[in-house]
Amino acid sequence: MVTVTLPDNSTREFESAITAYDVAESISERLAKQAYGAKIDGVVRDISWPIEQDAAVEIITFKSNEADSLDLVRHSCAHVMAEAICKLFPDTQLVYGPTVENGFYYDIDLDRPLSTEDFEAIEKEMAAIIKEDRPFVRYEMNRDEAMSRLTDEGNRYKIDNAERADGDILSFYVTGQPDNGHFEDLCRGPHVPSTGRIGAYKVMSVAGAYFHGDANEKQLQRVYGTAFTDKKALKKYLNALEEAKKRDHRVVGAQLELFHIDESVGQGLILWKPNGAVLRQELQNFISEELQKQGYHQVFTPHIGRLDLYKTSGHFPYYQDSQYPPLIHSDHLNKMATEGCSCAELSQNMKDGEIDGYLLKPMNCPHHIKIFASEQHSYRDLPIRLAEFGTVYRWEQSGEINGMTRVRGFTQDDAHLFCMENQIAEEISGCLGLVKTIFNILGMEDYRVRVGLRDPESDKYVGDSEKWDKAENACRQAAASLGVPFSEEQGEAAFYGPKIDFVVKDVLGRDWQLGTVQVDYNLPERFDLSYTGEDNKPHRPVMIHRAPFGSMERFVGVLIEHYAGAFPLWLAPEQARILPISEKSNDYAHKIFNRLKEKGLRVTMDLADDKVNAKIKRAHTMKLPYMLVVGPSEAESNSVNVRIRGQKEQVSVTLDDFEAKACQKLASRDFNLTLGEN
């Protein structure tokens, strides 16, 4: 007897082993036809998966579980694309093909380079496979037999994949029937029931990739694709991509002269141009105002620190792969070289502490900890809140670098709070309130909260379990107090403590992880921090890490795309441009310029010997909030003819009125640019 528990806690009993499909069919024939797969005891499986003992079962349909349905469709479509490529190019060696956000890819080894011109032929072959509606059939082999077979086939990538797989059994999937000449692939699954369930698909792009990211390996071709359950959803997605291209921060950033990336400076290193610097400074001024209200102290720390500092914090060697190599004094290097020391031995000596050096700081927290530790503190002093716009450096893989949103050097709006245990809830609340204020001011009000907890099965986390429990409970309670949806995700905590992340949805519906708050019992322990308590004895403070923007570079990149470069007045690098219709009005333009500049408005003039329409076109390209067109009549009436971004009509107002209203909107950080008629 097999008892199946359904999501509503009702049960169904079966006399013998059954499949997930049988469970669906026992509920309704329609449900069985709509099923993409099933969750069995929380694990996504094929709909044909055997159930031989009592289990909790959830039938996956698009309506009940869109995310898992799409993942199943896309994983299955990756196999279909791989089969189509192999049919068109028989010399192809397949590597692996996982799903990724919004699609999938398949890495292939093929000497013939693929291009966009090949996509139509690949999609045509995929259409034929999907039309045949072949089933995805799983079969298993014991490891020795499977390895023997893969060795005979001679695909070194599949052999490597099999060697990395866990367990004594390896699984394969046939797109059709085994031993019938149909396409087969080493795969853990799961898949949709048949190829016909792939509703709509598209081959998107091709790029270079290395096997396991190893640059010493042969370069592979990574073919990207996407799939949806129907053509309407695919069309919507492709339209969103087109809109995203128009908003691409790399394109808009260049157009608005915000930033520059130069290969001679280095990948992932941002050069902020004057316009971008204005935008960044306005954001920093804004956050600084809020910090001052909450009693933060501004600090500054160097860009490097001794290796021992990061050994104590645990950043080295925990995150060694994502850090720049340590800076070792030349005397040490010369001595080790003459002794025949290998690079591996040098690395080990650094880990063991036999060699000291310096590290480009990957985090600001150890520096802030040392500022706290530089003085004796009483319980009356706490909480102490230290804030810094501190630049840190991470060694991102070149293939992962993306404009401003994934860089190697970035500035965090970082702060660290040192408090007593009974102050944690209030301090977290203040941090979260600050993040909410920022998002509200910027008009980014569609967000959710993610509480990152430790994975009980992982050994990467440091510190006492009881303190972890306290920190995690504090984060849960704080997240619940916000009144917005929040989720808990195991394995997403930092190695030293749990965290609360803000995931913001932009105007295109894309998720961005931005602000973060982390509770940390461990670094105060590692650095032996203390304060004098009310009992006149030393006590250990709790540390809270907080960064509302996260990275200034990433945040600005997101803002560029969110606004498509049409920034609110207070953030716009150039807020108004004066456009005299002829040289005769240049003197009046200068008068306006001087008045508005004195009031703090960022204003420019276009005095080029062009027609006014050409000047308007240039200003429009820069997405300026206000264009002030002036001629003899405006000079006579002491007025301006205002073209407002996003509005077709021009508004004629007195110069006094424009100055007053623009300054008021600037001071209040108003989104609305409308001035009203005089």
XYZ file of C-alpha atoms in Angstrom:
678
model
C 0.000 0.000 0.000
C 1.323 3.440 -1.007
C -0.149 6.563 0.599
C 0.197 9.837 -1.280
C -0.275 13.168 0.534
C -1.418 16.043 -1.698
C -0.728 19.776 -1.140
C -4.110 20.275 0.572
C -3.096 17.514 3.058
C -5.667 15.103 1.645
C -4.410 11.571 0.990
C -4.862 8.902 -1.650
C -4.028 5.264 -1.238
C -2.782 2.904 -3.948
C -2.428 -0.849 -3.668
C 1.029 -0.934 -5.276
C 3.774 1.268 -6.692
C 2.536 3.947 -9.042
C 3.919 6.919 -10.992
C 3.321 10.617 -10.497
C 1.220 10.484 -13.670
C -1.034 7.879 -12.051
C -1.532 10.221 -9.105
C -2.489 13.082 -11.429
C -4.851 10.858 -13.413
C -6.527 9.679 -10.208
C -7.418 13.324 -9.523
C -8.560 14.158 -13.041
C -7.699 13.252 -16.607
C -7.374 16.950 -17.400
C -4.779 17.428 -14.649
C -2.739 14.516 -15.993
C -2.733 16.075 -19.476
C -1.717 19.498 -18.114
C 1.103 18.154 -15.919
C 4.700 19.070 -16.728
C 6.178 17.097 -13.851
C 5.742 16.525 -10.140
C 7.308 17.424 -6.817
C 7.845 14.252 -4.818
C 8.839 14.923 -1.226
C 9.869 18.417 -2.368
C 12.072 17.280 -5.286
C 11.054 18.042 -8.885
C 10.726 14.816 -10.883
C 9.449 13.540 -14.237
C 5.712 12.903 -14.339
C 6.611 9.256 -15.019
C 8.704 8.997 -11.833
C 7.897 5.816 -9.846
C 6.489 6.206 -6.331
C 7.128 3.021 -4.374
C 6.595 4.285 -0.825
C 4.548 6.881 1.028
C 5.281 10.378 -0.298
C 4.082 13.954 -0.494
C 3.198 14.718 -4.114
C 2.455 17.986 -5.897
C 1.524 17.849 -9.578
C 3.297 20.644 -11.456
C 1.204 22.587 -13.935
C 1.863 26.015 -15.338
C -1.068 27.414 -13.388
C 0.019 25.914 -10.049
C 3.784 26.333 -10.404
C 4.967 28.580 -13.220
C 8.650 28.635 -12.187
C 9.132 24.850 -12.102
C 7.038 24.393 -15.256
C 9.249 26.794 -17.193
C 12.392 25.170 -15.813
C 11.204 21.766 -17.024
C 10.292 23.163 -20.443
C 13.641 24.920 -20.812
C 15.747 21.966 -19.688
C 13.888 19.802 -22.172
C 14.293 22.391 -24.916
C 18.062 22.395 -24.286
C 18.082 18.706 -25.246
C 16.021 19.435 -28.352
C 18.420 22.204 -29.395
C 21.415 19.922 -28.761
C 19.877 17.210 -30.939
C 19.183 19.715 -33.717
C 22.789 21.003 -33.621
C 24.181 17.452 -33.679
C 22.012 16.575 -36.656
C 23.127 19.641 -38.606
C 26.775 19.384 -37.511
C 27.633 15.704 -36.835
C 31.134 16.551 -35.546
C 29.612 18.306 -32.522
C 30.679 17.115 -29.090
C 28.174 18.030 -26.407
C 29.407 19.321 -23.044
C 26.448 20.254 -20.816
C 23.241 22.255 -21.038
C 21.718 23.722 -17.867
C 18.832 26.116 -17.466
C 19.594 29.703 -16.513
C 17.444 32.711 -15.730
C 14.982 33.224 -18.588
C 16.322 30.328 -20.670
C 19.068 27.771 -21.088
C 22.340 27.167 -22.870
C 24.300 24.254 -24.228
C 28.094 24.264 -24.382
C 29.415 22.468 -27.444
C 32.808 21.619 -28.893
C 32.618 22.267 -32.620
C 35.468 23.528 -34.792
C 33.033 25.249 -37.125
C 31.994 28.540 -35.510
C 28.241 29.025 -35.252
C 26.673 32.400 -36.004
C 23.247 33.992 -36.024
C 22.929 32.875 -39.641
C 22.735 29.278 -38.387
C 19.903 29.917 -35.950
C 17.106 29.569 -38.515
C 18.311 26.112 -39.559
C 18.680 25.024 -35.914
C 15.173 26.254 -35.091
C 13.775 24.428 -38.137
C 15.259 21.145 -36.891
C 13.925 21.867 -33.400
C 10.453 22.439 -34.852
C 10.543 19.011 -36.501
C 11.576 17.303 -33.242
C 8.865 19.097 -31.284
C 6.235 18.267 -33.912
C 7.067 14.554 -33.586
C 6.063 14.849 -29.909
C 8.615 12.254 -28.853
C 8.625 11.236 -25.176
C 11.532 11.959 -22.848
C 12.430 8.517 -21.530
C 14.780 8.018 -18.595
C 16.880 4.930 -18.047
C 19.668 4.169 -15.611
C 22.939 2.229 -15.658
C 25.333 1.277 -12.911
C 28.391 3.504 -12.800
C 30.914 0.979 -14.151
C 28.744 0.055 -17.116
C 27.930 3.687 -17.863
C 31.583 4.756 -17.650
C 32.572 1.945 -19.997
C 29.969 3.061 -22.486
C 30.975 6.735 -22.282
C 34.645 5.794 -22.690
C 33.782 3.873 -25.869
C 31.890 6.890 -27.193
C 35.000 9.030 -26.605
C 33.368 12.289 -25.472
C 35.788 13.486 -22.786
C 33.324 16.103 -21.570
C 30.631 13.554 -20.829
C 33.203 11.328 -19.121
C 34.181 14.263 -16.915
C 30.523 15.031 -16.154
C 29.929 11.398 -15.200
C 33.003 11.316 -12.965
C 31.734 14.384 -11.110
C 28.250 12.905 -10.617
C 27.333 11.424 -7.244
C 26.155 7.884 -6.610
C 26.590 4.437 -8.122
C 23.852 4.931 -10.722
C 24.010 7.269 -13.736
C 20.933 8.304 -15.683
C 20.389 8.974 -19.377
C 17.480 10.527 -21.242
C 16.319 9.486 -24.697
C 14.280 11.875 -26.794
C 12.168 9.017 -28.080
C 12.736 5.323 -27.397
C 15.958 3.612 -26.266
C 17.787 1.464 -28.844
C 15.823 3.132 -31.632
C 18.458 5.530 -32.923
C 16.937 8.481 -31.109
C 18.982 11.199 -29.435
C 20.363 10.318 -25.979
C 22.170 12.411 -23.390
C 23.728 11.814 -19.988
C 21.391 13.784 -17.731
C 19.963 13.848 -14.229
C 16.657 15.260 -15.480
C 13.870 15.971 -14.957
C 12.022 16.694 -18.203
C 8.553 17.381 -19.530
C 6.610 14.286 -20.693
C 7.334 14.837 -24.395
C 8.816 17.295 -26.882
C 5.348 18.479 -27.883
C 4.975 20.159 -24.486
C 7.563 22.770 -25.523
C 5.199 25.494 -26.630
C 7.517 28.165 -28.027
C 11.268 28.582 -28.288
C 14.044 30.651 -29.814
C 17.806 30.353 -30.259
C 19.076 33.616 -28.839
C 22.851 33.952 -29.133
C 26.218 32.230 -29.158
C 29.290 33.117 -27.112
C 32.655 31.694 -26.131
C 33.102 29.689 -22.936
C 35.734 27.519 -21.297
C 35.136 24.064 -19.866
C 34.546 24.597 -16.117
C 35.678 28.220 -16.644
C 39.305 27.108 -17.100
C 41.071 29.437 -19.550
C 43.701 26.736 -20.159
C 41.029 24.549 -21.753
C 39.889 24.680 -25.355
C 37.359 27.410 -25.948
C 33.848 26.059 -26.426
C 30.772 27.612 -28.008
C 27.911 28.421 -25.657
C 24.602 28.476 -27.519
C 21.834 30.275 -25.614
C 18.132 29.735 -26.093
C 14.836 30.335 -24.376
C 11.514 28.525 -24.244
C 8.005 29.203 -22.999
C 4.779 27.273 -22.743
C 3.118 29.329 -25.503
C 3.951 31.774 -28.286
C 2.239 34.695 -26.587
C 4.594 34.457 -23.592
C 7.623 34.187 -25.890
C 6.520 37.262 -27.841
C 6.055 39.205 -24.617
C 9.532 38.192 -23.471
C 11.159 39.153 -26.789
C 9.389 42.537 -26.731
C 10.698 43.093 -23.204
C 14.204 42.278 -24.431
C 13.880 44.880 -27.179
C 12.806 47.439 -24.606
C 15.704 46.376 -22.383
C 18.127 46.950 -25.263
C 16.877 50.530 -25.549
C 17.468 50.928 -21.805
C 20.814 49.090 -21.681
C 22.863 51.100 -19.198
C 25.991 50.613 -21.287
C 24.324 52.260 -24.294
C 22.417 54.940 -22.382
C 25.439 55.594 -20.167
C 27.567 56.346 -23.214
C 24.831 58.474 -24.800
C 24.435 60.578 -21.644
C 28.205 60.660 -21.033
C 27.894 59.093 -17.577
C 30.779 56.630 -17.481
C 33.489 55.014 -19.550
C 35.231 51.637 -19.461
C 38.661 51.517 -21.044
C 40.525 48.270 -21.687
C 43.845 50.001 -21.021
C 42.582 50.813 -17.498
C 41.158 47.335 -16.970
C 38.007 45.284 -17.310
C 35.367 45.978 -14.706
C 36.942 49.269 -13.596
C 34.618 52.243 -14.030
C 35.713 55.723 -15.066
C 33.010 58.122 -13.861
C 32.670 61.037 -16.284
C 31.501 64.464 -15.061
C 27.805 63.728 -15.712
C 28.016 60.385 -13.956
C 29.939 61.938 -11.082
C 27.088 64.418 -10.553
C 24.579 61.563 -10.421
C 26.736 59.586 -8.004
C 27.400 62.606 -5.787
C 23.672 63.408 -5.560
C 22.985 59.868 -4.401
C 25.792 60.091 -1.853
C 24.509 63.454 -0.603
C 21.029 62.004 -0.251
C 22.143 58.971 1.739
C 24.485 61.137 3.843
C 21.543 63.347 4.850
C 19.620 60.275 5.989
C 22.646 58.902 7.851
C 23.090 62.150 9.719
C 19.452 61.973 10.850
C 20.088 58.474 12.248
C 23.261 59.356 14.134
C 25.908 57.784 11.893
C 29.563 58.853 11.946
C 31.386 59.163 8.623
C 34.804 57.479 8.400
C 37.458 56.924 5.743
C 39.728 53.894 5.402
C 42.553 52.888 3.025
C 42.119 50.748 -0.067
C 44.471 48.036 1.192
C 45.114 46.239 4.441
C 47.553 43.693 5.836
C 46.881 40.084 4.946
C 46.684 39.210 8.640
C 43.698 41.531 8.994
C 41.738 39.486 6.462
C 42.940 36.200 7.922
C 41.456 37.269 11.233
C 38.179 38.294 9.588
C 38.070 35.091 7.568
C 37.884 36.790 4.172
C 41.286 35.282 3.378
C 41.419 32.503 2.434
C 37.608 31.860 2.516
C 37.065 34.008 -0.588
C 40.547 33.796 -2.067
C 39.263 32.905 -5.537
C 37.268 36.143 -5.757
C 40.068 38.413 -4.499
C 42.984 40.063 -6.210
C 46.285 38.304 -5.467
C 47.996 39.511 -2.272
C 50.709 42.137 -2.582
C 53.961 40.585 -1.347
C 57.105 42.623 -0.623
C 59.767 42.118 -3.308
C 62.321 41.005 -0.682
C 60.090 38.052 0.211
C 59.524 37.166 -3.429
C 63.238 37.335 -4.287
C 64.143 35.205 -1.271
C 61.530 32.574 -2.104
C 62.585 32.561 -5.762
C 66.227 31.878 -4.901
C 65.082 29.029 -2.657
C 63.116 27.488 -5.531
C 59.733 28.048 -3.901
C 56.811 27.159 -6.177
C 53.655 29.282 -6.520
C 51.707 26.638 -4.595
C 54.232 26.743 -1.744
C 54.122 30.535 -1.727
C 50.329 30.430 -1.472
C 50.468 27.910 1.347
C 53.043 29.980 3.218
C 50.730 32.983 3.004
C 47.835 30.945 4.383
C 50.008 29.605 7.207
C 51.167 33.105 8.130
C 54.831 32.549 7.319
C 54.712 35.375 4.788
C 52.881 38.639 5.333
C 51.592 40.925 2.649
C 48.795 43.321 1.754
C 45.435 42.812 0.124
C 43.276 45.138 -1.947
C 40.359 45.265 0.424
C 37.463 43.008 -0.592
C 35.380 44.305 2.339
C 35.299 47.447 4.482
C 34.208 45.714 7.695
C 37.660 44.756 9.087
C 38.767 48.393 8.809
C 35.639 49.627 10.602
C 36.158 47.004 13.278
C 39.626 48.392 13.925
C 38.202 51.901 14.249
C 35.749 50.621 16.873
C 38.533 48.744 18.673
C 40.782 51.817 18.776
C 38.869 53.212 21.780
C 37.380 51.872 24.986
C 33.575 51.843 24.861
C 30.904 51.784 27.528
C 27.381 50.426 27.125
C 26.326 54.090 27.241
C 28.186 54.696 23.936
C 26.307 52.001 22.055
C 25.083 51.764 19.400
C 28.039 53.134 17.449
C 27.299 53.549 13.750
C 30.220 53.952 11.325
C 29.548 54.740 7.674
C 31.781 55.028 4.617
C 31.518 55.200 0.870
C 34.326 52.685 0.682
C 35.792 51.234 -2.487
C 36.446 47.485 -2.514
C 37.917 45.123 -5.097
C 36.806 41.664 -6.237
C 38.341 39.457 -8.907
C 35.316 38.699 -11.089
C 35.776 36.296 -13.995
C 36.048 38.207 -17.267
C 33.001 36.416 -18.689
C 30.875 37.605 -15.755
C 31.780 41.290 -15.995
C 28.890 43.394 -17.284
C 29.088 47.176 -17.602
C 28.416 48.739 -14.205
C 26.326 45.904 -12.786
C 29.193 43.407 -12.402
C 32.573 45.053 -11.871
C 35.953 44.468 -10.232
C 36.185 47.713 -8.299
C 33.115 49.260 -6.700
C 32.108 51.660 -3.957
C 29.702 50.492 -1.263
C 27.520 52.821 0.769
C 28.741 50.750 3.661
C 28.031 51.029 7.368
C 28.690 48.891 10.412
C 26.758 49.203 13.620
C 28.109 47.967 16.937
C 25.363 47.401 19.467
C 24.207 45.409 22.473
C 22.097 42.329 21.968
C 18.959 44.039 23.257
C 19.445 46.792 20.650
C 19.502 44.492 17.606
C 15.794 44.678 16.762
C 15.684 48.482 16.894
C 18.884 48.852 14.876
C 17.749 46.433 12.165
C 14.448 48.287 12.032
C 16.308 51.558 11.497
C 18.410 50.006 8.720
C 15.360 48.604 6.963
C 13.531 51.891 7.323
C 16.455 53.625 5.622
C 16.287 51.211 2.684
C 12.524 51.767 2.382
C 13.041 55.544 2.393
C 15.580 55.284 -0.418
C 13.365 53.094 -2.579
C 10.336 55.335 -2.005
C 12.233 58.506 -2.921
C 13.522 56.822 -6.087
C 10.103 55.491 -7.047
C 11.199 51.852 -6.787
C 8.346 50.634 -4.637
C 7.882 47.158 -6.137
C 10.222 45.040 -4.062
C 10.314 41.953 -1.875
C 12.509 40.890 0.998
C 14.689 37.784 1.138
C 16.027 36.469 4.444
C 19.250 34.539 3.829
C 19.800 31.749 6.345
C 22.636 29.261 6.809
C 22.495 25.811 5.269
C 22.622 23.294 8.132
C 24.433 20.828 5.858
C 27.242 23.227 4.904
C 30.521 23.737 6.759
C 31.258 27.185 5.311
C 29.592 29.045 8.190
C 31.579 30.080 11.239
C 30.508 30.727 14.811
C 28.325 29.390 17.573
C 25.041 27.735 16.552
C 23.079 29.356 19.376
C 24.169 32.832 18.264
C 23.262 31.981 14.678
C 19.776 31.071 15.879
C 19.429 34.431 17.640
C 20.647 36.353 14.601
C 18.346 34.468 12.216
C 15.324 35.041 14.459
C 16.131 38.761 14.646
C 16.208 38.935 10.828
C 12.918 37.031 10.529
C 11.161 39.351 12.967
C 12.523 42.472 11.295
C 11.488 41.265 7.828
C 7.996 40.435 9.096
C 7.627 43.973 10.491
C 8.068 45.582 7.050
C 4.645 44.616 5.767
C 5.956 43.401 2.377
C 6.303 39.831 1.076
C 9.408 38.040 2.308
C 10.914 34.612 1.827
C 13.484 32.562 3.709
C 16.285 30.957 1.713
C 18.721 28.489 3.215
C 22.326 28.731 2.078
C 22.093 32.450 1.219
C 23.651 33.746 4.450
C 27.120 35.269 4.533
C 29.718 32.993 6.132
C 29.595 35.078 9.320
C 25.868 35.724 9.697
C 22.328 35.807 8.231
C 21.179 38.684 6.070
C 18.160 40.516 4.726
C 18.264 41.383 1.024
C 15.949 43.713 -0.869
C 15.031 42.413 -4.323
C 13.671 45.261 -6.446
C 11.572 44.823 -9.577
C 12.274 47.448 -12.241
C 9.844 48.831 -14.813
C 10.552 45.860 -17.104
C 9.722 43.396 -14.347
C 13.338 42.304 -13.815
C 14.595 41.476 -10.334
C 17.670 43.216 -8.914
C 19.198 42.426 -5.543
C 20.144 45.806 -4.100
C 20.092 46.820 -0.434
C 21.272 44.380 2.236
C 21.370 44.171 6.052
C 23.370 41.475 7.902
C 23.498 40.489 11.567
C 26.894 39.272 12.745
C 27.873 37.690 16.059
C 31.043 36.194 14.640
C 33.376 38.999 13.550
C 33.216 40.666 16.995
C 34.280 37.273 18.359
C 37.107 36.817 15.839
C 38.460 40.309 16.605
C 37.832 39.994 20.355
C 35.766 43.183 20.493
C 34.286 44.302 23.781
C 32.527 47.115 25.593
C 32.132 47.745 29.310
C 28.660 46.788 30.465
C 26.459 48.200 33.199
C 28.008 45.585 35.519
C 31.453 47.058 34.817
C 32.497 43.831 33.054
C 33.531 43.332 29.417
C 30.786 42.227 27.011
C 30.817 41.283 23.346
C 28.975 43.662 20.968
C 26.875 42.468 18.051
C 27.736 43.855 14.618
C 25.267 44.814 11.880
C 26.444 45.270 8.286
C 24.284 47.561 6.183
C 24.458 48.830 2.585
C 21.199 50.349 1.216
C 22.549 50.904 -2.314
C 24.912 47.930 -2.161
C 27.342 49.006 -4.865
C 27.157 52.540 -6.239
C 28.177 51.243 -9.653
C 25.545 48.509 -9.740
C 22.876 50.774 -8.270
C 23.493 53.496 -10.844
C 23.478 50.888 -13.621
C 20.073 49.701 -12.417
C 18.786 53.293 -12.130
C 19.894 54.081 -15.681
C 17.845 51.167 -17.018
C 14.913 51.757 -14.666
C 14.553 55.379 -15.789
C 15.920 54.744 -19.317
C 18.225 57.697 -18.575
C 15.293 60.069 -17.928
C 16.273 60.799 -14.330
C 14.180 62.708 -11.804
C 15.041 66.395 -11.680
C 17.195 66.132 -8.540
C 19.332 63.354 -10.058
C 19.615 64.692 -13.609
C 23.247 65.692 -14.301
C 21.938 68.552 -16.431
C 18.591 69.885 -15.241
C 17.896 72.650 -17.730
C 19.376 73.892 -20.973
C 18.792 77.366 -22.375
C 18.236 77.459 -26.129
C 18.293 80.976 -27.645
C 16.593 81.003 -31.041
C 19.319 83.238 -32.450
C 22.492 85.045 -31.496
C 20.413 88.121 -30.705
C 19.019 86.370 -27.616
C 22.364 85.217 -26.213
C 22.538 88.081 -23.694
C 19.151 87.091 -22.258
C 20.288 83.452 -22.167
C 23.302 84.524 -20.087
C 21.019 86.400 -17.695
C 18.845 83.294 -17.180
C 21.924 81.098 -16.821
C 23.410 83.255 -14.072
C 20.150 83.470 -12.109
C 19.411 79.746 -12.211
C 22.983 78.770 -11.447
C 22.958 81.011 -8.380
C 19.902 79.081 -7.179
C 21.766 75.782 -7.438
C 20.245 74.485 -10.656
C 22.542 72.586 -13.014
C 21.972 74.625 -16.142
C 23.807 75.022 -19.464
C 23.425 77.067 -22.653
C 23.521 76.003 -26.286
C 24.924 79.062 -28.050
C 25.816 77.234 -31.260
C 25.031 79.002 -34.540
C 22.270 76.504 -35.365
C 18.545 76.612 -35.830
C 16.608 76.133 -32.634
C 15.174 72.799 -33.834
C 18.706 71.378 -34.018
C 19.362 72.609 -30.480
C 16.116 71.018 -29.270
C 17.076 67.733 -30.899
C 20.475 67.712 -29.144
C 18.873 68.503 -25.788
C 16.211 65.843 -26.324
C 18.917 63.223 -26.921
C 20.354 64.020 -23.483
C 16.912 63.440 -21.866
C 16.947 66.820 -20.117
C 14.084 67.637 -17.747
C 13.707 71.205 -19.020
C 14.575 72.998 -22.266
C 14.179 76.772 -22.078
C 13.608 78.258 -25.523
C 14.060 82.023 -25.530
C 13.846 84.770 -28.098
C 13.169 88.539 -28.266
C 9.594 88.223 -26.972
C 10.707 86.193 -23.925
C 13.464 88.747 -23.224
C 10.926 91.557 -23.402
C 8.454 89.842 -21.029
C 11.171 88.335 -18.788
C 9.783 84.854 -19.410
C 10.853 81.465 -20.737
C 9.216 79.038 -23.145
C 9.640 75.648 -21.434
C 9.705 72.281 -23.179
C 9.203 69.625 -20.502
C 10.607 66.144 -21.005
C 7.882 63.704 -21.950
C 5.323 66.411 -22.799
C 4.420 67.636 -26.259
C 3.160 71.065 -25.305
C 5.403 74.007 -24.460
C 4.617 76.134 -21.416
C 5.275 79.860 -21.255
C 6.033 81.060 -17.701
C 7.781 84.016 -16.171
C 11.408 83.516 -15.282
C 10.537 84.151 -11.623
C 7.843 81.469 -11.734
C 10.089 78.893 -13.405
C 12.886 79.572 -10.956
C 10.586 79.217 -7.923
C 8.842 76.051 -9.106
C 12.006 74.333 -10.322
C 13.783 75.057 -7.043
C 10.799 73.786 -5.061
C 10.715 70.542 -7.058
C 14.443 70.169 -6.645
C 14.290 70.623 -2.871
C 11.420 68.135 -2.473
C 12.895 65.633 -4.948
C 9.600 65.720 -6.824
C 9.164 63.324 -9.747
C 6.559 65.493 -11.444
C 8.125 68.004 -13.839
C 4.865 69.815 -14.696
C 5.017 73.555 -14.008
C 1.473 74.613 -14.804
C 0.570 77.518 -16.995
C 1.110 81.087 -15.903
